[in-house]
XYZ file of C-alpha atoms in Angstrom:
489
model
C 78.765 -101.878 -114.712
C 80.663 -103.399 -117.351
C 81.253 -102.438 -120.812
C 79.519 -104.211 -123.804
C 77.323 -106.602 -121.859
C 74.998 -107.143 -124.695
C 78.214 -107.082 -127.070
C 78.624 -106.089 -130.624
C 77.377 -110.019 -131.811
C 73.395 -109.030 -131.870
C 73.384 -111.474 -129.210
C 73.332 -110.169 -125.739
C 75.546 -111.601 -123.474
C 73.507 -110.828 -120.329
C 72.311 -114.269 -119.476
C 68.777 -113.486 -120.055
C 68.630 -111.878 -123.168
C 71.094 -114.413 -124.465
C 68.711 -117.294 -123.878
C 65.859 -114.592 -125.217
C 67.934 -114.431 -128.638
C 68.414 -118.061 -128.988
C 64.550 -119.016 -128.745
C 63.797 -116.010 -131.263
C 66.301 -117.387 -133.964
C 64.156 -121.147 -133.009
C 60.462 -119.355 -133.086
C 60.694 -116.754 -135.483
C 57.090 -116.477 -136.005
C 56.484 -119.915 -135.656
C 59.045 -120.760 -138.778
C 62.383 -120.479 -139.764
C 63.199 -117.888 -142.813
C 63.911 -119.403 -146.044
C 65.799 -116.519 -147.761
C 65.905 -118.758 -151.167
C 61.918 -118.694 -151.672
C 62.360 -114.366 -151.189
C 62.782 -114.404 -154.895
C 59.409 -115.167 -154.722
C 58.090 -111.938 -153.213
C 59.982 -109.946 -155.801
C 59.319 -108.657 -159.220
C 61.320 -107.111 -162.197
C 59.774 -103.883 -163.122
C 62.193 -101.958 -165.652
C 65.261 -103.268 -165.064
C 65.120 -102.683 -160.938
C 63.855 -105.339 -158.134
C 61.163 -103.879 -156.413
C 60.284 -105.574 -152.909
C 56.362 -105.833 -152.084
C 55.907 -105.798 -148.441
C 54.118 -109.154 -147.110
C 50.815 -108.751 -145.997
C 49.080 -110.317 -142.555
C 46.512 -112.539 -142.941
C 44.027 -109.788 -143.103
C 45.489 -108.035 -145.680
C 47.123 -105.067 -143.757
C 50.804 -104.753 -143.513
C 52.550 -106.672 -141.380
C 53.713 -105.117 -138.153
C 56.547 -107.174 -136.844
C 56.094 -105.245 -133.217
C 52.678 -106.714 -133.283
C 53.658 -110.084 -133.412
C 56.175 -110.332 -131.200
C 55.673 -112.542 -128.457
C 58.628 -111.971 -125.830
C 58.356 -113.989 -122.269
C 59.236 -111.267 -119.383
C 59.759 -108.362 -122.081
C 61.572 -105.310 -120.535
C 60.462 -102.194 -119.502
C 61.778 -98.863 -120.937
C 63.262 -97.911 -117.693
C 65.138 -101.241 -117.651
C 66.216 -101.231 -121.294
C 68.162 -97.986 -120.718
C 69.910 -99.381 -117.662
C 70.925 -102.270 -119.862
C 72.325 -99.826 -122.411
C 74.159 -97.750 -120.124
C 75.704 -100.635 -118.553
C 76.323 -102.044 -121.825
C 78.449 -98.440 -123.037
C 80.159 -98.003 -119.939
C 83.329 -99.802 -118.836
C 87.417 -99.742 -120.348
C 86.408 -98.100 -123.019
C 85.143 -94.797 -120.470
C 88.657 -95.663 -118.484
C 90.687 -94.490 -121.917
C 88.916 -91.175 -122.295
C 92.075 -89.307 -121.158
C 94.275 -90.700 -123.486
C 91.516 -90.035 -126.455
C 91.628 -86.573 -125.208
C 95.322 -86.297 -125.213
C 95.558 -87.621 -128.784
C 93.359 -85.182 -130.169
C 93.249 -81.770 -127.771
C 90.857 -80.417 -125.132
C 88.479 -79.074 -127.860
C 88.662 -81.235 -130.409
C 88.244 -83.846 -128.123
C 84.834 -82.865 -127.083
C 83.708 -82.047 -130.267
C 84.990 -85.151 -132.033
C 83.214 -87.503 -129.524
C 80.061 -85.510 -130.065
C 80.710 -86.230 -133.623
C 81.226 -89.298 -133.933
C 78.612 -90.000 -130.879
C 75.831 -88.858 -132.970
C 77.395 -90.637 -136.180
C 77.404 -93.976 -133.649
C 73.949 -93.575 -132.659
C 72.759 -92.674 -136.397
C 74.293 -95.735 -137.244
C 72.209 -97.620 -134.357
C 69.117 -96.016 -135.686
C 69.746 -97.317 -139.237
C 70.272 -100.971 -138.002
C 66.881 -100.781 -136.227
C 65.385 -99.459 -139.296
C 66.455 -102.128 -141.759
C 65.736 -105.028 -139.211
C 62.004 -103.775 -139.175
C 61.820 -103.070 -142.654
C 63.016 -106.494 -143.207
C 60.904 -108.356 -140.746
C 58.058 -106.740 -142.519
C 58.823 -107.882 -145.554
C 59.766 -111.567 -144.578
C 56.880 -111.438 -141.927
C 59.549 -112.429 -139.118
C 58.925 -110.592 -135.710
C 62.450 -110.376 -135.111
C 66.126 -110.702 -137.017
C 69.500 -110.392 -135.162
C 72.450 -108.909 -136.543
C 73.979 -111.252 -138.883
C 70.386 -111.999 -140.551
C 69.614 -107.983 -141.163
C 73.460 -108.975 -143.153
C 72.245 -111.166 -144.975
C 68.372 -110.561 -145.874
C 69.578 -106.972 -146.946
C 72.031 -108.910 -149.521
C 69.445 -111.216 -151.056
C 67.003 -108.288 -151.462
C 69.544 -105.946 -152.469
C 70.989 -105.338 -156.185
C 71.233 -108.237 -158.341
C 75.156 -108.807 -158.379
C 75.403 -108.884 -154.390
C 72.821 -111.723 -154.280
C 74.844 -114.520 -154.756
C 77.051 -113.274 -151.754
C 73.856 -113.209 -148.903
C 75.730 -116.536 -147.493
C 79.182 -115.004 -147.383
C 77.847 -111.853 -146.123
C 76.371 -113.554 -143.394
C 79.635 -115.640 -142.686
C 81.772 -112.482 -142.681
C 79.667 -110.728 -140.216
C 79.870 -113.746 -137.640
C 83.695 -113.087 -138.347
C 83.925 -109.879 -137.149
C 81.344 -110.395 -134.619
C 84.179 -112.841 -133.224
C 86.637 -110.887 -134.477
C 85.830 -107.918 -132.172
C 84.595 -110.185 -128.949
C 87.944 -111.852 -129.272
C 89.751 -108.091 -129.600
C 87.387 -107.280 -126.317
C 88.224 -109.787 -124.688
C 92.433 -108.417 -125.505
C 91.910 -105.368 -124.057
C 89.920 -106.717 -120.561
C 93.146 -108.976 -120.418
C 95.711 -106.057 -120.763
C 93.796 -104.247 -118.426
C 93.771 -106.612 -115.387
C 97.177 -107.438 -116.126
C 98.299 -104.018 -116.043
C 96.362 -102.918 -113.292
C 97.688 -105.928 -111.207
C 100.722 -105.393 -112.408
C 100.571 -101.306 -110.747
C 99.053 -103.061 -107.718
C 101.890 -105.513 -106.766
C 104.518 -103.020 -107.064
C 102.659 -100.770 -105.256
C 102.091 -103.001 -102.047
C 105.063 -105.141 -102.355
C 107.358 -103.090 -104.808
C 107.939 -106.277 -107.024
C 108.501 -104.992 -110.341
C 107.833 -107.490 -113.290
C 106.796 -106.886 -117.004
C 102.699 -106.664 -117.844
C 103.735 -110.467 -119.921
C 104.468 -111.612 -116.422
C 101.071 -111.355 -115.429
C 99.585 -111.995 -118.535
C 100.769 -115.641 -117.898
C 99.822 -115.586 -114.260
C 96.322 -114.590 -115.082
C 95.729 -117.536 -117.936
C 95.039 -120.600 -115.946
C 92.168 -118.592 -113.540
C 91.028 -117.152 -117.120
C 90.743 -120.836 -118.254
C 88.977 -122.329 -114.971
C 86.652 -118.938 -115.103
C 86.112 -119.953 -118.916
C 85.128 -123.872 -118.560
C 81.682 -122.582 -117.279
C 79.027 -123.555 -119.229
C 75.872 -122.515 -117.943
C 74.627 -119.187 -118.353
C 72.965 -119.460 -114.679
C 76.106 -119.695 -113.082
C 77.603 -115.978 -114.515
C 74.625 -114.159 -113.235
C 76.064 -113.920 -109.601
C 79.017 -113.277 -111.063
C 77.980 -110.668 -113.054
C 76.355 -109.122 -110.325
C 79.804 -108.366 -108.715
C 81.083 -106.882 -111.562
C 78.545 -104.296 -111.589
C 78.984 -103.586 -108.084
C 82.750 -103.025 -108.425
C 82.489 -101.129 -111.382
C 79.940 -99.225 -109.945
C 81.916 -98.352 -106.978
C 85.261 -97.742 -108.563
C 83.685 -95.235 -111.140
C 82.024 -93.316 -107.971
C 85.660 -92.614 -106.602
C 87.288 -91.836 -110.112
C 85.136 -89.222 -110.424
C 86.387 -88.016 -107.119
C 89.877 -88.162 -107.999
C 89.569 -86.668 -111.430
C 87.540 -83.404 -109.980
C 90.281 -82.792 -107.304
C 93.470 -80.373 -107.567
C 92.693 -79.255 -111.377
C 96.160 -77.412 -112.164
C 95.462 -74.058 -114.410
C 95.807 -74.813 -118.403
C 98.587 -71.687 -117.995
C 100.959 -74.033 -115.618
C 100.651 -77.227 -117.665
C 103.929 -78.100 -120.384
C 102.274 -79.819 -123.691
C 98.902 -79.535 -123.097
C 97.173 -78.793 -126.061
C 94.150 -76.809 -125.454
C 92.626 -76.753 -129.113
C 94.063 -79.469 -130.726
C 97.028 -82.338 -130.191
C 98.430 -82.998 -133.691
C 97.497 -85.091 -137.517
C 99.065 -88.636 -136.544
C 97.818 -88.904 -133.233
C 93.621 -88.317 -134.898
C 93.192 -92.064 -135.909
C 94.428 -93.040 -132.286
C 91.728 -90.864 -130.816
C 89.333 -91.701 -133.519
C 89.907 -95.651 -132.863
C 89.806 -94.821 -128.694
C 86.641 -92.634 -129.324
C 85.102 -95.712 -131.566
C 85.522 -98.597 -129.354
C 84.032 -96.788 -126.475
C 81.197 -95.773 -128.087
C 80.688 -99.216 -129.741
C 77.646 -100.519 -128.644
C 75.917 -101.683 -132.059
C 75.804 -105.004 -130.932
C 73.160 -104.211 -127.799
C 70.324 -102.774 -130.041
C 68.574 -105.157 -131.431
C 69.085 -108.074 -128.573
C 67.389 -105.014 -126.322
C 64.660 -103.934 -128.306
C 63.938 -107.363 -129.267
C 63.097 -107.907 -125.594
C 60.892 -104.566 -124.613
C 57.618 -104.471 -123.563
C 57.063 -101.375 -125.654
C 59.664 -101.294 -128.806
C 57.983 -98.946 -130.253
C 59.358 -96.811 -127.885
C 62.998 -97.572 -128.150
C 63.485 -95.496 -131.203
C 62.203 -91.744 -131.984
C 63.786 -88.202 -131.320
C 62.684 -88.977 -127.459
C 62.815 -92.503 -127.173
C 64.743 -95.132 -125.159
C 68.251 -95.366 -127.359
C 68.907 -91.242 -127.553
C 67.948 -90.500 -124.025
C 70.347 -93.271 -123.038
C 73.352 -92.541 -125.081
C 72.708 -88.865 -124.449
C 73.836 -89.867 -120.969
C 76.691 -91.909 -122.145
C 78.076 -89.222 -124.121
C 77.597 -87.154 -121.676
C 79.716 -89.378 -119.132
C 82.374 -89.836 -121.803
C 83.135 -86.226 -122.517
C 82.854 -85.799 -118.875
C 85.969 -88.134 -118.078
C 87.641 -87.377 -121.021
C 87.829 -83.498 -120.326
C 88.470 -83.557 -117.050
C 90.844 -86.142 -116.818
C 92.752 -84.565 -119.322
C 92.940 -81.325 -117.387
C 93.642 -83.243 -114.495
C 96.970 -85.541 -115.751
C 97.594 -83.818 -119.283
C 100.271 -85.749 -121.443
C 100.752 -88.383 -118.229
C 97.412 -90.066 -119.322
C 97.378 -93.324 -119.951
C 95.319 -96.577 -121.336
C 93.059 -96.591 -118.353
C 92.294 -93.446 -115.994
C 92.957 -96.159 -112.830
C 96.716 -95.920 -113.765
C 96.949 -92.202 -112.982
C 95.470 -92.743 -109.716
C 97.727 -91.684 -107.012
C 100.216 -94.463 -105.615
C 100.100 -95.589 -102.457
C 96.764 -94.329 -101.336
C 94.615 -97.384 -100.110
C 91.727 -95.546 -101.649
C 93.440 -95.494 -105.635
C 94.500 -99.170 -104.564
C 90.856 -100.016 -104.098
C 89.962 -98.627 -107.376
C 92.193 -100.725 -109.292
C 91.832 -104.033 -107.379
C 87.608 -103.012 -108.106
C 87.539 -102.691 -111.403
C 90.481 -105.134 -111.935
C 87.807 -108.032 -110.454
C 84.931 -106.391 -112.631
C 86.620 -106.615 -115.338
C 88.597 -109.969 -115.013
C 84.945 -111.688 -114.177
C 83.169 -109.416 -117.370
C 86.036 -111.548 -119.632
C 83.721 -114.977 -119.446
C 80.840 -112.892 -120.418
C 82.366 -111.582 -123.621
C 83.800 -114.886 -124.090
C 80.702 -116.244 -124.371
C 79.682 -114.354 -127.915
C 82.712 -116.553 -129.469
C 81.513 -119.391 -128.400
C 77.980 -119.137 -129.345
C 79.264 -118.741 -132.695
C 81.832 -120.760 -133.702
C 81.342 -123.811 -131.493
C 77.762 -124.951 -133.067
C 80.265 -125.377 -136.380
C 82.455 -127.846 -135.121
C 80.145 -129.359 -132.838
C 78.515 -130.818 -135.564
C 81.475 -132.566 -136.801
C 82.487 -134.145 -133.825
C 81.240 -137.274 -132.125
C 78.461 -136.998 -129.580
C 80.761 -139.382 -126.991
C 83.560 -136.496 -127.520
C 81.868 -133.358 -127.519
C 82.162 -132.250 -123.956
C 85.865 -132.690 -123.997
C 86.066 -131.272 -127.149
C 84.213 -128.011 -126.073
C 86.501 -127.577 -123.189
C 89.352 -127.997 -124.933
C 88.102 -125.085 -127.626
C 87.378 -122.758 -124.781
C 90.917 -123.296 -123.573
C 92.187 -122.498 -127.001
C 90.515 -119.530 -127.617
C 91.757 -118.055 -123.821
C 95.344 -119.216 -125.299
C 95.068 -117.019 -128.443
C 93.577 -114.208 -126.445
C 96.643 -114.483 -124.238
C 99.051 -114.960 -127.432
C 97.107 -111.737 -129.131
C 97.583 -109.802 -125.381
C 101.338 -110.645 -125.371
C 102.028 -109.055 -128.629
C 99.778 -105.741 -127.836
C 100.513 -105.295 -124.315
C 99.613 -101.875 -124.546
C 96.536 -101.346 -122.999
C 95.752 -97.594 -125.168
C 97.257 -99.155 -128.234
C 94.890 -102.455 -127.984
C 92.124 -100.263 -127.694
C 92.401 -98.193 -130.462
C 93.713 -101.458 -132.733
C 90.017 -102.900 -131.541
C 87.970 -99.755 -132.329
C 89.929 -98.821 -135.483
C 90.151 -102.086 -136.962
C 86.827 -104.314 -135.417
C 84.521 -101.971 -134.164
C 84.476 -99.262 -137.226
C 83.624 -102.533 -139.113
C 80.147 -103.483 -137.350
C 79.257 -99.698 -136.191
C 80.249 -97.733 -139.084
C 80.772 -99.795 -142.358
C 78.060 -102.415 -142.169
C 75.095 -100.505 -140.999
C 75.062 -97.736 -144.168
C 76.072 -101.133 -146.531
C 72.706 -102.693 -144.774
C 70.764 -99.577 -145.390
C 72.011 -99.389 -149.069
C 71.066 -102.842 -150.201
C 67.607 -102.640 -147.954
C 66.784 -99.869 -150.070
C 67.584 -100.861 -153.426
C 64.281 -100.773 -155.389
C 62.274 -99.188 -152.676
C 63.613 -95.922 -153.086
C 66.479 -93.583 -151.688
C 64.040 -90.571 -150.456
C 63.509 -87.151 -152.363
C 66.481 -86.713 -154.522
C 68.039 -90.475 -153.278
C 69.259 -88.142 -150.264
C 69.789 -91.545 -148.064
C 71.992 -92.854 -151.094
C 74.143 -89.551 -150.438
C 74.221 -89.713 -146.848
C 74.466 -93.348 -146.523
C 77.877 -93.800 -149.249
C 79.671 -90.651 -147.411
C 78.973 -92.731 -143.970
C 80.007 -95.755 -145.649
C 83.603 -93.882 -146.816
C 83.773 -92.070 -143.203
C 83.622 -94.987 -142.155
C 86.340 -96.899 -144.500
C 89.147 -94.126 -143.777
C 88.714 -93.751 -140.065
C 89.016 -97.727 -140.538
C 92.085 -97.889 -142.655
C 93.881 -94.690 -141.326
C 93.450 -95.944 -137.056
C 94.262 -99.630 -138.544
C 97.417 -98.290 -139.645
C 98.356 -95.733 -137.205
C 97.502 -98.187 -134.349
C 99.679 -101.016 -135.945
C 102.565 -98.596 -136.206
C 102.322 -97.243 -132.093
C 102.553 -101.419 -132.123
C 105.236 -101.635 -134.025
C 107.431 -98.886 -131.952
C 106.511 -99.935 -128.784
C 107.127 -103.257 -129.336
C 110.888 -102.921 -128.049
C 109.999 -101.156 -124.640
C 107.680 -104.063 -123.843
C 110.299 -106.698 -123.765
C-alpha cells in the first residue's frame, strides 16, 4: 500500500482514475463550463446574490449523480480499498514520533480530533462539488474547479479572483506533491542509508545517498505512460503490504512498563513540540485529494457519503490503524522514536533488514506516481509555448528538473520527521483544512448559512483552526530546520 495514491491534486494518481479524471474535465456533460455566462443564472435580490439551482430538461432539479456516465465505475467495496491504500504509507511510519511530540494521551485524543476535523473537512468538499454541479448542471468538478466555481458564485468582491483562486490551488496542489515527493526521498535515503551500515558498516551522511538515489529517480521519472506504472505499482503494494504485517509484529513485542521508562510522558509531552505533532498528525491524515477522483468513479456515489457510508467506514479504519501505531510504538521505543517506525527496528536482524529494504522499494517506486500530479499540472502550461518538433525533449528535460529540485529541497530538510511535519504544517493544512471551510463559505453565500447561520460559525472557527495550526507547525517546523541544520552536515 502506498500513501496518497489518489493524492491531494483531485486527480488520482492511480493510473485508472487518472485517465477517468482527464476524460471528465473533456466530457463534462457533454460541454465544457463557462463560469463567465454563471452571472447569468444569478439575480440581485436586496443587496445579496442569490443562486437558482439549474433545472433538467424536465423541469426537476438536476441530479448530477444521475447523469454521470463513468466507464468501469467502482464498487463500494473497491472504493474503500482505494482509500485505505490512499491514507496509509510514511505518513503511518511517523506515528511514534507524533506521539512523542505530544504524549501518550494527548496523542490519541488529538488524532481523533483532528481525524474527525479531516474527515469533516472531506465531507464539506463533497458537499460543495454537488451543490455546484447542480447548479452549473456538470456531473462532475475536480478540486481546483469546486475553487473556483465557489469564487464566482460567492460574495461580490471575491469574484474577480475565481481565476487566481483557481491558479493558487494548482499551486499548492504542486506545492504539496512536490513536498510528498521530499519526504518519500528522505525516507529511502535514510532507510538505505541504516541498511548499508548495517550489512557493510559503511557509514556516510543521508546527502550521500540523496545523490546516489537521483539518477535511478530520473530514469524511474522519464516514464510517460501511465500503463507502464501499473506493474510497478503493484509491487509497491505488495512490499508495503508485507513490511506493515511485520511492524506490527515488532511494535507488539517486549512492551517495557510506563514505570521503567526515563521521559516518557504519559499525559502529555510539552507546548513547542504541539505544532510538530499537529503537522505529523496532518500530513498523515491528508487524504483530501482522493475524494472526489473516487467518488467521481463509483458505481453507487450516493453511497460514498452519509453517517454509514463508504468515506467514514474507511477512515474509521485508518484512524484506527494510526492511533494503533502511534500508541504502541510509543510505548514500545519512547523518546528513541524517530521519522519512520522502520528506523527503530532492531539492527542486524535479517527480518528488520527486510522491512526497510520493503518499504524502501515501495516507496522509492510510489515517488513516480506522486510525481505524476506535478506534471499533469504544470507541463500542459509550457507545452503550449513550445514547438511541437521540441516538445518531447523539452518534457524530459522538465521531469529531470523537477527530480533536481526535489533533491535540492531533500538536501536542505534531510530530516525525515522534520520534512514531514514542514509538509503537513505548511501544504497539507492548506488543501485539508483552510480551503474546504473557504469553499463552503463562498458556496453558501446567498443560499443561506442554516438556522441561526450555524455553518457560518462552524465553518470561520475551522477556517482559523485551520490558519494557526498552519502558521504555528510552519514556524515550529522551520525552526527544528533551522537547529538541525548543523548536525546534518
Amino acid at each position: 500500500m502506498t500513501m496518497k495514491e489518489i493524492s491531494s491534486n483531485g486527480t488520482s494518481t492511480e493510473p485508472h482514475l487518472l485517465q477517468m479524471n482527464m476524460i471528465n474535465s473533456q466530457q463534462a456533460n457533454g460541454k465544457e463550463i463557462h463560469l463567465a455566462e454563471l452571472g447569468d443564472k444569478q439575480q440581485q435580490q436586496n443587496g445579496t446574490t442569490k443562486i437558482k439551482i439549474a433545472d433538467d430538461d424536465n423541469g426537476e432539479e438536476y441530479d448530477p449523480l444521475a447523469h454521470r456516465n463513468v466507464d468501469h465505475p467502482t464498487s463500494n467495496f473497491d472504493t474503500a480499498i482505494h482509500l485505505l491504500k490512499g491514507n496509509i504509507g510514511t505518513g503511518i511510519l511517523a506515528m511514534p514520533q507524533a506521539f512523542l511530540n505530544a504524549g501518550l494521551i494527548v496523542g490519541s485524543v488529538g488524532l481523533v480530533f483532528i481525524g474527525i476535523i479531516c474527515v469533516h473537512t472531506m465531507h464539506i468538499l463533497l458537499n460543495c462539488a454537488r451543490s455546484l454541479c447542480a447548479r452549473t448542471k456538470t456531473p462532475f468538478l475536480n478540486f481546483a474547479e469546486v475553487g473556483e466555481l465557489s469564487f464566482k458564485l460567492g460574495p461580490p468582491f471575491l469574484r474577480p479572483l475565481s481565476h487566481v483562486a483557481r491558479f493558487v490551488i494548482d499551486a499548492f496542489l504542486c506545492l504539496t506533491q512536490i513536498g510528498f515527493c521530499c519526504v518519500y526521498y528522505v525516507f529511502v535515503a535514510t532507510n538505505v542509508q541504516q541498511l548499508v551500515k548495517e550489512q557493510f558498516g559503511y557509514e556516510a551522511s543521508v546527502k550521500t545517498y540523496l545523490a546516489i538515489l537521483l539518477l535511478p529517480l530520473i530514469f524511474l521519472n522519464w516514464i510517460r505512460n501511465l500503463k507502464l506504472l501499473s506493474p510497478v505499482m503493484s509491487v509497491a503494494n505488495l512490499c508495503m503490504s508485507v513490511g506493515l504485517g511485520i511492524i506490527f509484529y515488532y511494535i507488539f513485542q517486549d512492551i517495557q512498563p510506563i514505570t521503567e521508562r526515563d521521559n516518557f510522558h504519559v499525559i502529555f509531552s510539552s507546548w513547542h513540540q504541539v505544532p510538530l505533532y499537529f503537522g505529523t498528525a496532518l500530513y498523515a491524515f491528508e487524504g483530501i485529494g482522493m475524494i472526489l477522483p473516487l467518488e467521481n468513479k463509483m458505481k453507487t456515489p450516493q453511497d460514498f457519503g452519509g453517517c454509514f457510508g463508504v468515506l467514514n467506514i474507511s477512515m474509521f479504519i485508518v484512524g484506527l490503524l494510526y492511533i494503533a501505531v502511534g500508541f504502541f510504538g510509543y510505548l514500545k521505543y519512547g523518546d528513541a522514536a524517530v521519522g519512520s517506525v522502520t528506523l527503530n527496528l532492531p539492527q542486524g536482524e535479517w527480518l528488520a533488514m527486510g522491512v526497510r529494504l520493503s518499504m524502501s522499494v515501495s516507496i522509492f517506486l510510489s515517488y513516480a506516481l506522486q510525481f505524476y500530479v506535478p506534471m499533469s499540472i504544470a507541463w500542459p502550461q509550457l507545452q503550449a509555448r513550445i514547438p511541437k518538433n521540441a516538445q518531447t525533449a523539452a518534457e524530459y528535460a522538465f521531469r529531470t528538473s523537477l527530480v533536481i529540485l526535489t533533491f535540492a529541497l531533500a538536501v536542505l530538510i534531510p530530516n525525515l520527521g522534520l520534512v514531514i511535519s514542514f509538509v503537513g504544517a505548511f501544504c497539507t493544512s492548506v488543501l485539508g483544512l483552510i480551503l474546504p471551510p473557504i469553499f463552503s463559505l463562498c458556496t453558501n453565500w446567498g443560499v443561506g448559512y442554516g438556522c441561526g447561520r450555524w455553518m457560518l460559525w462552524k465553518d470561520t472557527a475551522l477556517l482559523i483552526f485551520g490558519l494557526v495550526g498552519c502558521i504555528a507547525g510552519t514556524y515550529v517546523s522551520i525552526l527544528g530546520i533551522i537547529s538541525d541544520a548543523p548536525s546534518s552536515h
